[in-house]
CSV table of C-alpha atoms and ligand atoms in Angstrom, one decimal:
chain,number,residue,atom,x,y,z
A,195,UNK,CA,3.3,84.7,92.2
A,196,UNK,CA,6.4,83.5,94.1
A,197,UNK,CA,9.8,83.7,92.3
A,198,UNK,CA,12.3,81.0,93.1
A,199,UNK,CA,15.7,79.9,91.8
A,200,UNK,CA,16.0,76.3,90.5
A,201,UNK,CA,19.5,74.9,90.9
A,202,UNK,CA,20.5,71.9,88.8
A,203,UNK,CA,23.6,69.8,89.6
A,204,UNK,CA,26.6,69.0,87.4
A,205,UNK,CA,28.7,65.9,87.8
A,206,UNK,CA,27.1,64.9,91.1
A,207,UNK,CA,24.5,63.2,89.0
A,208,UNK,CA,27.1,60.6,88.1
A,209,UNK,CA,27.7,59.6,91.7
A,210,UNK,CA,26.2,56.4,92.9
A,211,UNK,CA,25.6,55.4,96.5
A,212,UNK,CA,27.3,58.5,98.0
A,213,UNK,CA,25.4,61.0,95.9
A,214,UNK,CA,23.7,62.2,99.1
A,215,UNK,CA,27.0,63.2,100.6
A,216,UNK,CA,27.8,65.4,97.6
A,217,UNK,CA,24.3,66.9,97.5
A,218,UNK,CA,24.4,67.8,101.2
A,219,UNK,CA,27.8,69.4,100.8
A,220,UNK,CA,26.6,71.4,97.8
A,221,UNK,CA,23.7,72.5,99.9
A,222,UNK,CA,26.0,73.6,102.7
A,223,UNK,CA,28.2,75.6,100.3
A,224,UNK,CA,25.2,77.2,98.7
A,225,UNK,CA,23.8,78.2,102.1
A,226,UNK,CA,27.2,79.5,103.1
A,227,UNK,CA,27.6,81.6,99.9
A,228,UNK,CA,24.2,83.3,100.3
A,229,UNK,CA,23.9,83.3,104.1
A,230,UNK,CA,23.7,87.1,104.3
A,231,UNK,CA,20.5,87.1,102.2
A,232,UNK,CA,17.1,86.5,103.8
A,233,UNK,CA,16.1,83.3,102.0
A,234,UNK,CA,15.8,79.5,102.5
A,235,UNK,CA,17.0,76.5,100.5
A,236,UNK,CA,14.6,73.7,99.7
A,237,UNK,CA,15.6,70.3,98.2
A,238,UNK,CA,13.7,68.0,95.9
A,239,UNK,CA,14.9,64.7,94.6
A,240,UNK,CA,17.3,66.1,92.0
A,241,UNK,CA,17.4,69.8,92.6
A,242,UNK,CA,17.8,72.6,95.1
A,243,UNK,CA,15.5,75.6,95.2
A,244,UNK,CA,16.3,79.0,96.7
A,245,UNK,CA,13.1,80.6,98.0
A,246,UNK,CA,11.8,83.5,100.0
A,247,UNK,CA,14.4,86.1,98.9
A,248,UNK,CA,13.7,89.8,98.3
A,249,UNK,CA,13.3,90.8,94.7
A,250,UNK,CA,16.1,93.4,95.0
A,251,UNK,CA,18.5,90.6,96.1
A,252,UNK,CA,17.8,88.3,93.1
A,253,UNK,CA,20.7,89.5,90.8
A,254,UNK,CA,23.4,89.4,93.5
A,255,UNK,CA,22.2,86.0,94.7
A,256,UNK,CA,22.4,84.7,91.1
A,257,UNK,CA,25.8,86.3,90.7
A,258,UNK,CA,27.0,84.6,93.9
A,259,UNK,CA,25.7,81.2,92.8
A,260,UNK,CA,27.5,81.4,89.5
A,261,UNK,CA,30.7,81.1,91.6
A,262,UNK,CA,29.6,78.0,93.5
A,263,UNK,CA,31.3,74.8,92.1
A,264,UNK,CA,28.9,71.9,91.6
A,265,UNK,CA,26.1,73.9,90.0
A,266,UNK,CA,25.4,73.0,86.4
A,267,UNK,CA,22.7,75.6,85.7
A,268,UNK,CA,20.0,77.8,87.3
A,269,UNK,CA,16.7,79.3,86.3
A,270,UNK,CA,14.6,81.9,87.9
A,271,UNK,CA,11.1,80.4,88.0
A,272,UNK,CA,7.6,81.2,89.0
A,273,UNK,CA,6.3,78.6,91.5
A,274,UNK,CA,2.6,77.8,91.6
A,275,UNK,CA,0.2,75.0,92.6
A,276,UNK,CA,-0.2,72.8,89.5
A,277,UNK,CA,-3.3,73.9,87.5
A,278,UNK,CA,-2.8,73.8,83.8
A,279,UNK,CA,-5.9,76.0,83.1
A,280,UNK,CA,-4.4,78.9,85.1
A,281,UNK,CA,-0.8,78.9,83.8
A,282,UNK,CA,-1.4,81.4,80.9
A,283,UNK,CA,-3.4,83.9,82.9
A,284,UNK,CA,-0.9,83.9,85.7
A,285,UNK,CA,2.2,84.5,83.6
A,286,UNK,CA,0.8,86.6,80.8
A,287,UNK,CA,1.8,89.9,82.3
A,288,UNK,CA,5.3,88.7,83.2
A,289,UNK,CA,6.3,87.3,79.8
A,290,UNK,CA,9.5,88.7,78.3
A,291,UNK,CA,9.0,90.7,75.1
A,292,UNK,CA,8.8,88.3,72.1
A,293,UNK,CA,6.9,87.9,68.8
A,294,UNK,CA,7.2,84.2,68.7
A,295,UNK,CA,7.1,81.5,71.4
A,296,UNK,CA,7.0,77.8,72.1
A,297,UNK,CA,5.7,76.0,75.3
A,298,UNK,CA,7.9,73.1,76.5
A,299,UNK,CA,6.4,70.9,79.2
A,300,UNK,CA,8.0,68.3,81.5
A,301,UNK,CA,5.5,66.2,83.4
A,302,UNK,CA,6.8,64.3,86.3
A,303,UNK,CA,3.2,64.2,87.8
A,304,UNK,CA,1.8,61.1,86.0
A,305,UNK,CA,-1.7,61.6,87.6
A,306,UNK,CA,-2.5,64.2,85.0
A,307,UNK,CA,-4.3,62.5,82.1
A,308,UNK,CA,-2.8,64.6,79.3
A,309,UNK,CA,0.6,64.0,77.6
A,310,UNK,CA,3.3,66.7,77.8
A,311,UNK,CA,2.5,67.8,74.2
A,312,UNK,CA,-1.2,68.0,74.9
A,313,UNK,CA,-0.5,70.2,77.9
A,314,UNK,CA,1.8,72.4,75.9
A,315,UNK,CA,-0.9,72.9,73.2
A,316,UNK,CA,-3.5,73.8,75.9
A,317,UNK,CA,-1.2,76.4,77.5
A,318,UNK,CA,0.0,77.7,74.1
A,319,UNK,CA,-3.6,78.1,73.0
A,320,UNK,CA,-4.5,80.0,76.2
A,321,UNK,CA,-1.6,82.4,75.7
A,322,UNK,CA,-2.6,83.1,72.1
A,323,UNK,CA,-6.1,84.0,73.3
A,324,UNK,CA,-4.7,86.4,75.9
A,325,UNK,CA,-2.0,88.0,73.6
A,326,UNK,CA,-3.0,88.2,69.9
A,327,UNK,CA,0.4,89.8,69.0
A,328,UNK,CA,2.3,86.6,69.6
A,329,UNK,CA,2.6,83.6,67.3
A,330,UNK,CA,3.8,80.1,67.9
A,331,UNK,CA,7.1,79.0,66.4
A,332,UNK,CA,8.1,75.5,67.4
A,333,UNK,CA,11.5,75.5,65.7
A,334,UNK,CA,13.3,78.8,66.5
A,335,UNK,CA,11.1,80.8,68.8
A,336,UNK,CA,12.3,84.0,70.5
A,337,UNK,CA,10.8,82.8,73.8
A,338,UNK,CA,10.7,79.3,75.2
A,339,UNK,CA,8.1,79.0,78.0
A,340,UNK,CA,9.2,76.0,80.1
A,341,UNK,CA,6.6,74.4,82.3
A,342,UNK,CA,8.0,71.9,84.8
A,343,UNK,CA,5.1,69.9,86.5
A,344,UNK,CA,6.5,68.2,89.6
A,345,UNK,CA,5.1,65.2,91.4
A,346,UNK,CA,4.2,67.2,94.5
A,347,UNK,CA,1.4,69.2,92.8
A,348,UNK,CA,3.8,72.2,92.3
A,349,UNK,CA,4.7,73.6,88.9
A,350,UNK,CA,7.6,75.8,87.9
A,351,UNK,CA,7.6,78.1,84.9
A,352,UNK,CA,10.7,79.7,83.6
A,353,UNK,CA,12.1,81.4,80.4
A,354,UNK,CA,15.9,81.3,80.8
A,355,UNK,CA,18.7,79.1,82.0
A,356,UNK,CA,21.9,80.5,83.4
A,357,UNK,CA,25.0,78.4,83.2
A,358,UNK,CA,26.9,77.5,86.4
A,359,UNK,CA,30.5,76.6,86.8
A,360,UNK,CA,30.0,72.8,87.0
A,361,UNK,CA,32.8,71.0,88.9
A,362,UNK,CA,32.4,69.4,92.3
A,363,UNK,CA,31.4,71.0,95.6
A,364,UNK,CA,34.4,72.4,97.4
A,365,UNK,CA,35.3,70.1,100.3
A,366,UNK,CA,34.4,66.9,98.6
A,367,UNK,CA,38.0,66.1,97.5
A,368,UNK,CA,40.2,66.7,100.5
A,369,UNK,CA,42.4,69.7,101.3
A,370,UNK,CA,45.4,71.1,99.4
A,371,UNK,CA,48.1,73.6,100.4
A,372,UNK,CA,48.4,76.1,97.5
A,373,UNK,CA,51.8,77.8,97.0
A,374,UNK,CA,50.5,81.2,96.1
A,375,UNK,CA,52.7,84.0,94.7
A,376,UNK,CA,51.5,87.3,93.4
A,377,UNK,CA,51.7,86.1,89.8
A,378,UNK,CA,49.1,85.1,87.3
A,379,UNK,CA,49.4,81.3,87.5
A,380,UNK,CA,49.0,80.2,91.1
A,381,UNK,CA,45.6,81.9,91.8
A,382,UNK,CA,44.3,80.1,88.7
A,383,UNK,CA,45.8,76.8,90.0
A,384,UNK,CA,43.9,77.3,93.3
A,385,UNK,CA,40.7,78.0,91.4
A,386,UNK,CA,41.1,74.9,89.2
A,387,UNK,CA,41.7,72.5,92.1
A,388,UNK,CA,38.7,74.0,94.0
A,389,UNK,CA,36.7,73.3,90.9
A,390,UNK,CA,37.4,69.6,91.4
A,391,UNK,CA,36.2,69.9,95.0
A,392,UNK,CA,39.4,70.5,96.8
A,393,UNK,CA,39.4,72.8,99.8
A,394,UNK,CA,42.4,75.0,99.8
A,395,UNK,CA,44.6,76.9,102.2
A,396,UNK,CA,47.5,79.1,101.0
A,397,UNK,CA,51.2,79.4,101.8
A,398,UNK,CA,53.1,82.5,100.7
A,399,UNK,CA,56.9,83.1,101.1
A,400,UNK,CA,57.6,86.7,101.8
A,401,UNK,CA,61.0,88.3,101.9
A,402,UNK,CA,60.4,91.6,103.5
A,403,UNK,CA,62.2,94.1,103.0
A,404,UNK,CA,63.4,92.7,99.7
A,405,UNK,CA,59.8,92.4,98.8
A,406,UNK,CA,57.4,95.1,100.0
A,407,UNK,CA,54.3,95.1,102.1
A,408,UNK,CA,52.4,95.8,98.9
A,409,UNK,CA,53.6,92.5,97.4
A,410,UNK,CA,52.1,90.7,100.4
A,411,UNK,CA,48.9,92.8,100.1
A,412,UNK,CA,48.7,91.7,96.5
A,413,UNK,CA,48.7,88.0,97.5
A,414,UNK,CA,46.0,88.8,100.1
A,415,UNK,CA,43.9,90.5,97.5
A,416,UNK,CA,44.3,87.6,95.0
A,417,UNK,CA,43.4,85.2,97.8
A,418,UNK,CA,40.3,87.2,98.6
A,419,UNK,CA,39.2,87.1,94.9
A,420,UNK,CA,39.6,83.3,94.6
A,421,UNK,CA,37.9,82.8,98.0
A,422,UNK,CA,34.7,83.7,96.2
A,423,UNK,CA,35.0,80.4,94.5
A,424,UNK,CA,37.1,78.4,97.0
A,425,UNK,CA,35.4,79.6,100.2
A,426,UNK,CA,37.1,81.1,103.2
A,427,UNK,CA,40.6,79.9,103.9
A,428,UNK,CA,43.8,80.6,105.9
A,429,UNK,CA,46.8,82.2,104.2
A,430,UNK,CA,50.1,81.3,105.9
A,431,UNK,CA,52.7,84.0,105.3
A,432,UNK,CA,56.2,82.6,105.8
A,433,UNK,CA,59.1,84.9,106.7
A,434,UNK,CA,61.6,83.8,104.1
A,435,UNK,CA,64.1,86.7,104.1
A,436,UNK,CA,66.9,85.0,106.2
A,437,UNK,CA,66.8,81.8,104.1
A,438,UNK,CA,66.8,83.7,100.9
A,439,UNK,CA,69.7,85.8,102.0
A,440,UNK,CA,71.7,82.7,102.8
A,441,UNK,CA,70.9,81.1,99.4
A,442,UNK,CA,72.3,84.3,97.9
A,443,UNK,CA,75.4,84.2,100.1
A,444,UNK,CA,76.3,80.5,99.9
A,445,UNK,CA,74.9,79.0,96.7
A,446,UNK,CA,76.1,79.1,93.1
A,447,UNK,CA,74.2,81.9,91.3
A,448,UNK,CA,72.8,79.6,88.6
A,449,UNK,CA,71.4,77.3,91.2
A,450,UNK,CA,69.8,80.0,93.5
A,451,UNK,CA,66.3,79.5,92.2
A,452,UNK,CA,66.6,75.7,92.1
A,453,UNK,CA,67.7,75.6,95.8
A,454,UNK,CA,65.1,78.2,96.7
A,455,UNK,CA,62.3,76.0,95.2
A,456,UNK,CA,63.7,72.9,97.0
A,457,UNK,CA,63.4,74.7,100.3
A,458,UNK,CA,60.0,76.2,99.5
A,459,UNK,CA,58.6,72.7,98.8
A,460,UNK,CA,60.2,71.3,101.9
A,461,UNK,CA,58.7,73.9,104.2
A,462,UNK,CA,55.3,73.7,102.4
A,463,UNK,CA,55.1,70.0,102.9
A,464,UNK,CA,55.8,70.3,106.6
A,465,UNK,CA,53.2,73.0,107.0
A,466,UNK,CA,50.7,71.1,104.8
A,467,UNK,CA,51.0,68.0,107.0
A,468,UNK,CA,50.5,70.0,110.1
A,469,UNK,CA,47.3,71.5,108.6
A,470,UNK,CA,46.0,68.1,107.4
A,471,UNK,CA,46.4,68.8,103.8
A,472,UNK,CA,46.8,65.8,101.5
A,473,UNK,CA,48.6,67.6,98.6
A,474,UNK,CA,50.7,70.6,97.6
A,475,UNK,CA,49.4,72.7,94.7
A,476,UNK,CA,51.4,74.9,92.5
A,477,UNK,CA,50.9,77.1,89.4
A,478,UNK,CA,53.7,75.5,87.4
A,479,UNK,CA,53.4,75.0,83.7
A,480,UNK,CA,55.8,72.8,81.8
A,481,UNK,CA,58.7,74.8,80.3
A,482,UNK,CA,57.3,78.2,81.2
A,483,UNK,CA,60.5,79.3,82.9
A,484,UNK,CA,63.8,77.6,83.8
A,485,UNK,CA,62.4,76.4,87.2
A,486,UNK,CA,59.6,74.6,85.4
A,487,UNK,CA,61.4,72.1,83.2
A,488,UNK,CA,61.0,68.4,84.0
A,489,UNK,CA,64.6,68.4,85.4
A,490,UNK,CA,63.9,71.4,87.7
A,491,UNK,CA,60.6,70.0,88.9
A,492,UNK,CA,62.3,66.6,89.6
A,493,UNK,CA,64.8,68.4,91.8
A,494,UNK,CA,62.3,70.5,93.7
A,495,UNK,CA,60.1,67.4,94.2
A,496,UNK,CA,63.2,65.6,95.7
A,497,UNK,CA,62.8,67.5,99.0
A,498,UNK,CA,59.2,66.2,99.4
A,499,UNK,CA,58.7,63.0,101.4
A,500,UNK,CA,55.1,62.0,101.2
A,501,UNK,CA,52.6,64.4,99.6
A,502,UNK,CA,51.8,64.5,96.0
A,503,UNK,CA,52.4,67.8,94.2
A,504,UNK,CA,49.4,68.7,92.0
A,505,UNK,CA,50.2,71.1,89.1
A,506,UNK,CA,46.8,71.7,87.4
A,507,UNK,CA,48.3,74.1,84.9
A,508,UNK,CA,51.1,71.8,83.8
A,509,UNK,CA,49.9,71.4,80.2
A,510,UNK,CA,48.5,74.9,79.7
A,511,UNK,CA,49.8,77.8,77.6
A,512,UNK,CA,50.3,81.1,79.2
A,513,UNK,CA,47.5,82.5,77.0
A,514,UNK,CA,45.1,79.9,78.2
A,515,UNK,CA,46.0,80.6,81.9
A,516,UNK,CA,45.5,84.3,81.3
A,517,UNK,CA,42.1,83.7,79.8
A,518,UNK,CA,41.0,82.0,83.0
A,519,UNK,CA,42.6,84.7,85.2
A,520,UNK,CA,40.6,87.3,83.3
A,521,UNK,CA,37.4,85.3,83.7
A,522,UNK,CA,37.8,84.9,87.5
A,523,UNK,CA,39.0,88.5,87.8
A,524,UNK,CA,42.5,87.9,89.2
A,525,UNK,CA,44.4,89.1,86.2
A,526,UNK,CA,44.3,92.9,86.9
A,527,UNK,CA,45.7,92.3,90.4
A,528,UNK,CA,48.2,89.7,89.2
A,529,UNK,CA,49.8,92.1,86.7
A,530,UNK,CA,50.4,94.9,89.3
A,531,UNK,CA,54.2,95.4,89.4
A,532,UNK,CA,55.2,94.4,92.9
A,533,UNK,CA,58.0,91.9,92.9
A,534,UNK,CA,57.8,88.3,94.2
A,535,UNK,CA,60.6,86.7,96.3
A,536,UNK,CA,61.4,84.6,93.2
A,537,UNK,CA,62.3,87.7,91.2
A,538,UNK,CA,64.4,89.7,93.7
A,539,UNK,CA,67.5,87.6,93.5
A,540,UNK,CA,66.9,86.4,89.9
A,541,UNK,CA,70.1,85.0,88.5
A,542,UNK,CA,71.1,86.1,85.0
A,543,UNK,CA,71.4,82.5,83.8
A,544,UNK,CA,69.4,80.1,86.0
A,545,UNK,CA,70.2,76.5,85.3
A,546,UNK,CA,67.6,74.9,83.0
A,547,UNK,CA,68.4,71.2,83.5
A,548,UNK,CA,69.8,71.0,87.0
A,549,UNK,CA,71.5,67.8,88.1
A,550,UNK,CA,70.0,66.5,91.3
A,551,UNK,CA,73.5,65.8,92.8
A,552,UNK,CA,74.7,69.3,92.1
A,553,UNK,CA,71.4,70.8,93.5
A,554,UNK,CA,71.8,68.8,96.7
A,555,UNK,CA,75.4,69.8,97.1
A,556,UNK,CA,74.4,73.5,96.7
A,557,UNK,CA,71.5,73.0,99.2
A,558,UNK,CA,74.0,71.5,101.7
A,559,UNK,CA,76.2,74.5,101.5
A,560,UNK,CA,73.7,76.6,103.5
A,561,UNK,CA,74.8,76.7,107.2
A,562,UNK,CA,72.1,76.2,109.8
A,563,UNK,CA,69.4,75.6,107.3
A,564,UNK,CA,67.4,73.2,109.5
A,565,UNK,CA,67.3,75.9,112.2
A,566,UNK,CA,66.3,78.6,109.8
A,567,UNK,CA,63.5,76.4,108.4
A,568,UNK,CA,62.2,75.8,112.0
A,569,UNK,CA,62.4,79.5,112.7
A,570,UNK,CA,60.4,80.2,109.5
A,571,UNK,CA,57.7,77.6,110.6
A,572,UNK,CA,57.6,79.1,114.1
A,573,UNK,CA,57.0,82.6,112.9
A,574,UNK,CA,54.1,82.3,110.5
A,575,UNK,CA,51.7,85.1,110.1
A,576,UNK,CA,48.2,83.7,109.6
A,577,UNK,CA,45.7,85.8,107.6
A,578,UNK,CA,42.1,84.8,107.5
A,579,UNK,CA,40.8,85.2,103.9
A,580,UNK,CA,37.1,85.7,103.7
A,581,UNK,CA,34.8,86.4,100.8
A,582,UNK,CA,32.1,87.9,103.0
A,583,UNK,CA,31.1,90.9,101.0
A,584,UNK,CA,30.2,93.9,103.2
A,585,UNK,CA,26.8,95.5,102.9
A,586,UNK,CA,27.0,99.1,101.8
A,587,UNK,CA,25.1,101.1,104.4
A,588,UNK,CA,23.7,104.3,102.9
B,1328,ATP,P1,52.9,82.7,89.3
B,1328,ATP,O1,52.4,83.4,88.2
B,1328,ATP,O2,52.0,81.8,90.0
B,1328,ATP,O3,53.7,83.6,90.2
B,1328,ATP,P2,55.3,82.1,87.8
B,1328,ATP,O4,55.0,81.8,86.5
B,1328,ATP,O5,55.7,83.4,88.3
B,1328,ATP,O6,54.0,81.7,88.7
B,1328,ATP,P3,57.4,80.9,89.4
B,1328,ATP,O7,57.7,82.2,90.0
B,1328,ATP,O8,58.5,80.1,88.9
B,1328,ATP,O9,56.3,81.0,88.3
B,1328,ATP,O10,56.6,80.1,90.5
B,1328,ATP,C1,56.1,78.8,90.2
B,1328,ATP,C2,55.1,78.4,91.3
B,1328,ATP,O11,55.8,78.4,92.6
B,1328,ATP,C3,54.0,79.4,91.5
B,1328,ATP,O12,52.9,79.1,90.6
B,1328,ATP,C4,53.6,79.2,92.9
B,1328,ATP,O13,52.8,78.0,93.0
B,1328,ATP,C5,55.0,78.9,93.6
B,1328,ATP,N1,55.5,80.2,94.1
B,1328,ATP,C6,56.4,81.0,93.5
B,1328,ATP,N2,56.7,82.1,94.3
B,1328,ATP,C7,56.0,81.8,95.5
B,1328,ATP,C8,56.0,82.5,96.7
B,1328,ATP,N3,56.6,83.7,97.0
B,1328,ATP,N4,55.2,81.9,97.7
B,1328,ATP,C9,54.6,80.8,97.5
B,1328,ATP,N5,54.6,80.1,96.4
B,1328,ATP,C10,55.3,80.6,95.4
B,1329,MG,MG1,55.8,84.0,90.3
């Protein structure tokens, strides 16, 4: 009997006229995620099916699909031509171990003259005849045998449902430029925006040799982990050393971080527009550090002309952010000790409530800043981040 994976949608269901667009995008993302496996994707009115895979690939395909946004749930099902009299004999040897069971029938095929309950009784009775050790328990059975009878004379039988991530298909909500550091927060921010359907690309400010190659590698590693959810993307590594050195040389110590963040936002917006991004994304959370107070964020926003800055973690506690980073497996990499460019020149007492006028006057103290920004934008290292897992060849 053929095994298939049934894929059910999440919020796409709520979409009206353009539901087709979302379904097609989800199908494209599913196909892309599992392209290295020998299998095909079929579509019915409200579901997708993965079919024709090798049994040994099933677990890894399921694992991959649990990272695709837009999927509400999945079930591994036996697919068979609809024939109620044959269901019990076909599945009897494949039933999971259980003492008690219930049959639940969904009947989309209205040409069958029996009700769902009558069909369930028939199939349940046949199972009892074939396995006298099992008994029926309608209220809290150990095993639920789901029989889904479709209109096209095909039935699906399954015993379990695996939860998906929900969210919207990546690519359905525009593109955002994620300011990604090596910390805990920004990879989580990228994950959360991709969950709402946003395609991301990454920008990282690197201050070699103040920050090491290992610090950059850490950002590449974090990007690779989140690309399992967000899809492949470009990471733009910005040479920031010269600007950072100038901030250190010319600005008041307590305003160093404030000015640095103003410049980071300014450069990020310029690059974002060049790459057709409609928003900047950061991992900021209100009040987490001095640079994330309302006043500090107002100042760093002041250098941005057009794009919105989305801060998906703004209302979250660090513990909540850590919980997500553990779930998506970025945490272990994020806590590696390599320093970020934000930490190398960390002032002892950074200003917590910077005044915009003072910040602007500190910003204006940096000589040739416009040229240095141009130089930074003209010397970007582009790293292609891909989640393509390599096959292990034995
Ligand atoms: P994270 O854990 O993401 O590093 P954080 O708590 O360390 O955040 P900050 O260092 O103040 O906070 O950074 C705030 C946000 O600024 C980050 O979430 C990220 O979006 C951005 N950011 C910080 N450093 C960099 C960098 N070197 N390159 C790009 N973006 C950065
Ligand atoms: Mg940081």
